[in-house]
């Protein structure tokens, strides 16, 4: 099985050379963080990921989680690795300083999340959900709730969950049934069944803080009648110590295709004591803090699986001998050439590399926007960053997870038949990647969010915010001869994106179903153009570094070569998606449902 090695050089390239985090932190007036600190995190994070987590990835997959009498035991070594993670202070990086956190901006920890997730996605979900609970309580909790839950969640002593899904509903939360009855003491009795709850029960922490959607009595039907509650597994005494077990228990765990070491739990709430967080009936609004956090986290998962597909594929492609290059032997002393000589193997490797590195740029950029939203004192800058983030989040989540899955599949294909065999780890990468296009809103749901809510409902304003950034970049490089191979196609596609959006908008006025018909192709188109921008921007940085004689020539040349591959071999996929959108609605709807099968 290939060993995961954090791509620290590439992470540094994105963080420092592409995104200029030092300047960004100075602009935000953040004195507590700078490039040097980030580099120290990268070094330590890389060690933690490689030494503590990667070795548990395959064993965790093989062993899975255990369930007995409501108790979930994680695979061997998981609990100990979590204790080291807490001891190392990692969970506290982003937390509020008033509650024991380090108050660092989200971009300071994004590479660490990628390293941890790449090394062992299942393991990363336990702390990951805790961070989401922290973000939600920090934003919507009362001072008392913050005092009660934040210190232990931020330190990692407790973990969190997000409890949305019920047996009859996932995407359509408007029909959820869990109930919350007000109690005389100001708390609520929560009753209902939640399914598929990641980290709902486990043995890593003393307490689990569930963030739960439920309905108040007489709440309006639909999404406007949902409220949000904090429901701890163990009730917390006034002095902060742990008290009685609350009325919430794990009924069973799921047996899954992948991420087998992540406990996916059925959670039964039986009059459990909960406390309202945020306003009554505005729970979905408050939950969006968690969901947006988790969506960006899932975008990281796409990058992680692309990186693993790439690293594993590269190692094998250099070693494995099969046939000769069409143009003659490249390894004349051996019985055959290494498969990396074959153009088709290179196509797969470069696709995985282009998705991993391009996706990294998109995700880190989005988290830089998150810093502005969280930390800027300039209200206008905060609003602009927030709007841009709202547009980029569904693209990052859905496009990068689809890309990650494709790259994971290339990883298997590069290994030939061996890719199908467990010991190489490539099949696990595909199985683990498969969930990423499903949870946190399926690709279909993200696509509706992008095209319907973010683009059309804002009359294209949200899209224009982003196409303007791309346009400015292209304009700035209009006279840069070396960049024309990137700037010309990007300029054309950026305009085409706007024109196509207008055409879809016009069709939607005729028949709203056109939005659903176009949505996933539109999302994929948007993803390819967005990644095109990042690849062009990375090529620009690399060209400048080469011109300056900054050293590290091979790295920068590889960046430019990969950008060229992306533009010549991946970006043309936009034409297919545009063609499919133009194929329209009728061919999807004409077939009577009764005649789908005979
Ligand atoms: C391993 C795992 C972990 C999970 N972790 C959590 C968790 O921690 N917390 C939590 O609350 N949930 C969790 N989930 C649940 C997950 O978020 C849902 O499964 C997901 O949102 C999809 O909901 P669903 O399964 O009900 O599918 P459905 O909503 O029934 O959708 C079925 C299909 O119909 C499509 N569809 C539905 N509506 C539309 C529409 N209007 N237009 C077009 N297509 C549509 C969907 O895209 C999908 O392809 C997890 C699930 C799994 C498998």
XYZ file of C-alpha atoms in Angstrom, residues 87-449:
363
model
C -2.767 16.475 23.531
C -1.072 18.215 20.606
C -3.628 21.047 20.812
C -4.746 20.538 17.194
C -8.514 20.818 17.781
C -8.137 24.274 19.348
C -6.504 26.001 16.358
C -9.594 27.789 15.098
C -11.545 28.084 18.358
C -12.477 31.349 20.067
C -9.673 32.536 22.378
C -12.226 33.327 25.084
C -12.986 29.619 25.333
C -9.472 28.234 25.133
C -9.025 28.332 21.382
C -6.101 29.812 19.481
C -8.375 32.038 17.399
C -6.539 31.287 14.170
C -8.235 32.041 10.850
C -9.596 29.091 8.902
C -6.877 29.270 6.231
C -4.291 28.500 8.942
C -5.768 25.045 9.461
C -7.021 24.124 6.010
C -3.877 22.281 4.933
C -3.879 20.369 8.218
C -7.452 19.247 7.524
C -6.342 18.072 4.098
C -3.373 16.139 5.486
C -5.427 14.478 8.177
C -8.232 13.656 5.766
C -5.891 12.268 3.114
C -4.122 10.087 5.647
C -7.331 8.657 7.085
C -10.675 10.129 6.066
C -12.708 7.976 8.465
C -10.689 9.101 11.460
C -10.838 12.734 10.414
C -14.611 12.755 10.648
C -14.644 12.448 14.451
C -12.814 15.728 15.137
C -14.230 17.285 11.951
C -17.786 17.212 13.223
C -16.632 18.669 16.546
C -15.261 21.696 14.687
C -18.636 22.141 12.966
C -20.430 22.086 16.318
C -18.001 24.725 17.630
C -18.677 26.995 14.646
C -22.445 26.668 15.144
C -22.392 27.368 18.894
C -19.915 30.232 18.463
C -22.237 31.883 15.955
C -25.678 31.116 17.361
C -25.281 30.029 20.982
C -26.245 32.034 24.081
C -23.418 33.109 26.432
C -24.454 30.302 28.783
C -24.387 27.704 26.007
C -20.976 28.941 24.945
C -19.654 28.677 28.512
C -21.070 25.188 28.913
C -20.000 23.587 25.647
C -17.280 25.535 23.893
C -14.270 24.972 26.174
C -14.558 21.162 26.032
C -15.477 21.072 22.343
C -12.623 23.395 21.434
C -10.087 21.413 23.424
C -11.368 18.241 21.761
C -12.319 16.600 25.064
C -15.846 16.375 23.651
C -16.877 15.888 20.046
C -19.998 16.945 18.144
C -22.461 15.716 15.552
C -24.935 17.156 13.101
C -28.314 15.452 13.311
C -30.435 16.305 10.304
C -31.310 13.131 8.432
C -34.313 10.958 9.348
C -35.375 7.630 7.873
C -37.819 9.262 5.460
C -35.836 12.407 4.609
C -32.358 13.637 3.823
C -32.351 16.203 1.020
C -35.867 17.342 1.875
C -35.524 18.486 5.457
C -38.866 20.282 5.184
C -40.597 17.003 5.987
C -38.602 16.047 9.067
C -40.628 14.837 12.029
C -38.505 14.950 15.212
C -40.342 16.887 17.890
C -39.266 19.294 20.622
C -41.682 19.850 23.534
C -41.002 22.894 25.753
C -40.378 22.020 29.421
C -41.012 24.096 32.529
C -37.269 24.595 33.137
C -36.715 26.219 29.735
C -35.308 23.090 28.124
C -37.048 20.940 25.482
C -37.796 17.232 25.354
C -36.521 15.977 21.989
C -38.088 12.867 20.502
C -37.407 11.259 17.143
C -35.071 9.064 15.145
C -32.104 10.379 13.247
C -30.208 8.119 10.887
C -26.778 8.173 9.256
C -25.334 10.299 12.058
C -21.570 10.377 11.671
C -19.710 10.045 14.979
C -23.101 9.787 16.717
C -21.590 7.379 19.244
C -17.971 6.344 19.825
C -15.331 5.764 22.468
C -12.969 8.656 21.812
C -14.443 11.364 24.022
C -16.316 11.651 27.336
C -19.235 13.505 25.846
C -20.842 14.027 22.445
C -22.724 17.231 21.738
C -25.476 16.624 19.213
C -26.730 19.567 17.167
C -30.243 18.470 16.283
C -33.011 19.716 13.993
C -36.550 19.226 15.358
C -39.976 20.847 15.255
C -41.632 22.832 18.014
C -45.336 22.122 18.659
C -47.527 24.018 16.159
C -44.501 24.923 14.046
C -45.405 25.794 10.446
C -44.972 22.966 7.942
C -41.885 22.863 5.772
C -38.432 24.331 6.321
C -39.833 27.403 8.070
C -40.950 25.269 10.984
C -37.647 23.723 11.981
C -35.653 24.675 15.068
C -32.174 23.769 16.236
C -31.225 22.227 19.577
C -28.129 21.286 21.529
C -28.554 17.803 22.976
C -25.567 16.437 24.923
C -25.092 12.689 25.267
C -24.275 13.260 28.946
C -25.933 16.154 30.760
C -23.579 18.811 32.067
C -23.838 19.912 35.729
C -23.751 23.577 36.701
C -20.103 23.285 37.730
C -19.230 21.880 34.300
C -18.814 18.293 35.470
C -20.627 15.462 33.713
C -23.932 14.338 35.192
C -26.593 11.852 34.109
C -26.881 10.144 30.745
C -29.361 12.016 28.551
C -32.233 10.248 26.762
C -30.366 9.737 23.514
C -28.827 6.448 22.456
C -27.331 4.764 19.450
C -29.669 2.063 18.131
C -27.296 0.552 15.575
C -24.491 1.396 13.181
C -24.584 1.080 9.399
C -22.598 -1.451 7.385
C -21.222 0.593 4.558
C -19.414 0.549 1.234
C -16.606 2.789 2.518
C -15.418 5.002 5.388
C -15.984 1.885 7.469
C -14.043 3.192 10.439
C -16.352 6.179 10.743
C -19.324 5.230 12.911
C -22.554 6.026 11.043
C -25.236 5.775 13.690
C -28.974 5.500 14.087
C -29.660 7.868 16.995
C -32.829 7.503 19.017
C -33.914 10.595 20.921
C -36.410 9.611 23.560
C -37.491 12.754 25.394
C -33.840 13.799 25.515
C -33.144 17.119 27.198
C -32.190 19.748 24.656
C -31.757 23.501 24.506
C -32.852 25.771 21.701
C -30.000 27.309 19.776
C -30.814 30.399 17.756
C -34.385 31.519 17.144
C -37.451 29.259 17.085
C -38.337 28.075 13.562
C -35.058 29.490 12.203
C -33.150 26.299 12.857
C -32.282 25.580 9.284
C -30.773 29.026 8.998
C -28.592 28.340 12.059
C -27.756 24.840 10.814
C -26.383 26.385 7.628
C -23.360 27.481 9.640
C -22.661 23.798 10.298
C -23.629 22.702 6.798
C -21.421 25.257 5.041
C -18.553 24.269 7.294
C -19.168 20.613 6.512
C -19.517 21.310 2.784
C -16.124 22.901 2.606
C -14.847 19.965 4.658
C -16.297 17.597 2.080
C -14.646 19.581 -0.723
C -11.394 18.836 1.115
C -12.360 15.171 0.932
C -12.472 15.450 -2.872
C -8.942 16.845 -2.877
C -7.792 14.162 -0.433
C -8.994 11.257 -2.583
C -7.566 12.841 -5.739
C -4.211 13.193 -3.961
C -4.231 9.565 -2.820
C -5.201 8.364 -6.314
C -2.347 10.432 -7.690
C 0.316 9.437 -5.135
C -0.564 5.749 -5.324
C -0.814 5.813 -9.101
C 2.512 7.576 -9.527
C 4.407 5.164 -7.319
C 3.044 2.186 -9.217
C 3.418 3.732 -12.677
C 7.135 4.264 -12.075
C 7.668 0.661 -10.936
C 5.356 -1.471 -12.981
C 6.789 -2.752 -16.253
C 4.451 -3.497 -19.152
C 5.091 -3.444 -22.889
C 7.255 -0.988 -24.748
C 6.600 2.641 -25.556
C 5.103 2.873 -29.061
C 8.132 4.879 -30.192
C 10.632 2.248 -28.963
C 12.084 1.031 -25.627
C 12.645 3.598 -22.915
C 14.073 1.030 -20.530
C 16.139 -1.044 -22.955
C 17.950 -2.960 -20.224
C 14.716 -4.169 -18.668
C 12.232 -6.690 -20.013
C 9.642 -3.931 -20.577
C 9.122 -0.217 -20.001
C 7.586 1.272 -16.843
C 3.971 2.065 -17.575
C 4.527 5.784 -16.962
C 5.897 5.957 -20.524
C 2.454 5.247 -21.977
C 0.390 8.328 -22.905
C -2.803 6.852 -21.526
C -1.284 6.156 -18.103
C 0.014 9.716 -18.090
C -3.498 10.935 -18.939
C -4.815 9.273 -15.799
C -1.946 10.432 -13.594
C -2.126 13.995 -14.846
C -5.896 14.090 -14.433
C -5.546 13.071 -10.784
C -2.699 15.554 -10.284
C -4.628 18.375 -11.973
C -7.703 17.725 -9.824
C -5.703 17.423 -6.597
C -3.596 20.542 -7.102
C -6.323 22.620 -8.754
C -8.813 21.537 -6.103
C -6.327 22.459 -3.383
C -6.108 25.979 -4.808
C -9.907 26.314 -4.924
C -10.449 25.013 -1.394
C -7.662 27.069 0.177
C -8.884 30.160 -1.676
C -12.395 29.575 -0.335
C -11.042 29.234 3.177
C -9.142 32.512 2.692
C -12.512 34.096 1.893
C -13.743 32.532 5.129
C -11.004 34.434 7.006
C -12.326 37.699 5.630
C -15.892 36.796 6.617
C -14.750 35.868 10.134
C -12.071 38.417 10.860
C -12.319 41.518 8.666
C -13.378 44.787 10.237
C -14.466 46.127 6.848
C -18.155 45.421 6.453
C -18.142 45.737 2.662
C -15.176 43.341 2.364
C -16.971 40.883 4.654
C -20.124 40.992 2.547
C -18.263 40.541 -0.727
C -16.294 37.588 0.636
C -19.467 36.058 2.038
C -21.281 36.355 -1.295
C -18.375 34.841 -3.178
C -18.097 32.030 -0.674
C -21.801 31.296 -1.044
C -21.310 30.823 -4.788
C -18.088 28.836 -4.557
C -19.205 26.469 -1.773
C -21.558 24.277 -3.887
C -19.000 24.289 -6.718
C -16.190 23.255 -4.392
C -18.296 20.631 -2.626
C -19.907 18.951 -5.611
C -17.369 19.448 -8.383
C -14.347 18.518 -6.291
C -15.970 15.398 -4.871
C -16.942 14.271 -8.382
C -13.384 15.028 -9.501
C -11.952 13.239 -6.448
C -14.019 10.166 -7.253
C -12.853 10.213 -10.858
C -9.243 10.545 -9.727
C -9.670 7.709 -7.219
C -10.953 5.536 -10.055
C -7.941 6.464 -12.183
C -5.826 5.332 -9.240
C -7.378 1.859 -9.495
C -7.087 1.793 -13.287
C -3.379 2.626 -13.217
C -2.814 -0.491 -11.093
C -4.626 -2.686 -13.612
C -6.030 -5.812 -11.940
C -3.989 -5.071 -8.828
C -6.068 -1.941 -8.331
C -9.019 -4.212 -7.575
C -7.079 -6.042 -4.868
C -7.353 -4.737 -1.337
C -3.698 -4.729 -0.327
C -2.834 -1.825 -2.649
C -5.272 0.570 -1.019
C -6.604 1.955 -4.274
C -9.970 0.213 -4.026
C -10.424 1.566 -0.493
C -9.768 5.032 -1.860
C -12.648 4.600 -4.329
C -14.986 3.161 -1.680
C -14.132 5.948 0.764
C -14.496 8.617 -1.921
C -17.909 7.368 -2.992
C -19.768 8.882 -0.051
C -18.441 12.371 -0.754
C -20.845 13.047 -3.644
C -23.759 11.884 -1.480
C -23.581 13.386 1.976
C -23.649 17.088 2.773
C -26.096 17.453 -0.083
C -25.811 15.218 -3.141
C -24.309 16.568 -6.343
C -27.872 17.027 -7.624
C -28.871 19.089 -4.591
C -25.697 21.199 -4.700
C -26.325 21.824 -8.384
C -29.846 23.087 -7.664
C -28.442 25.288 -4.912
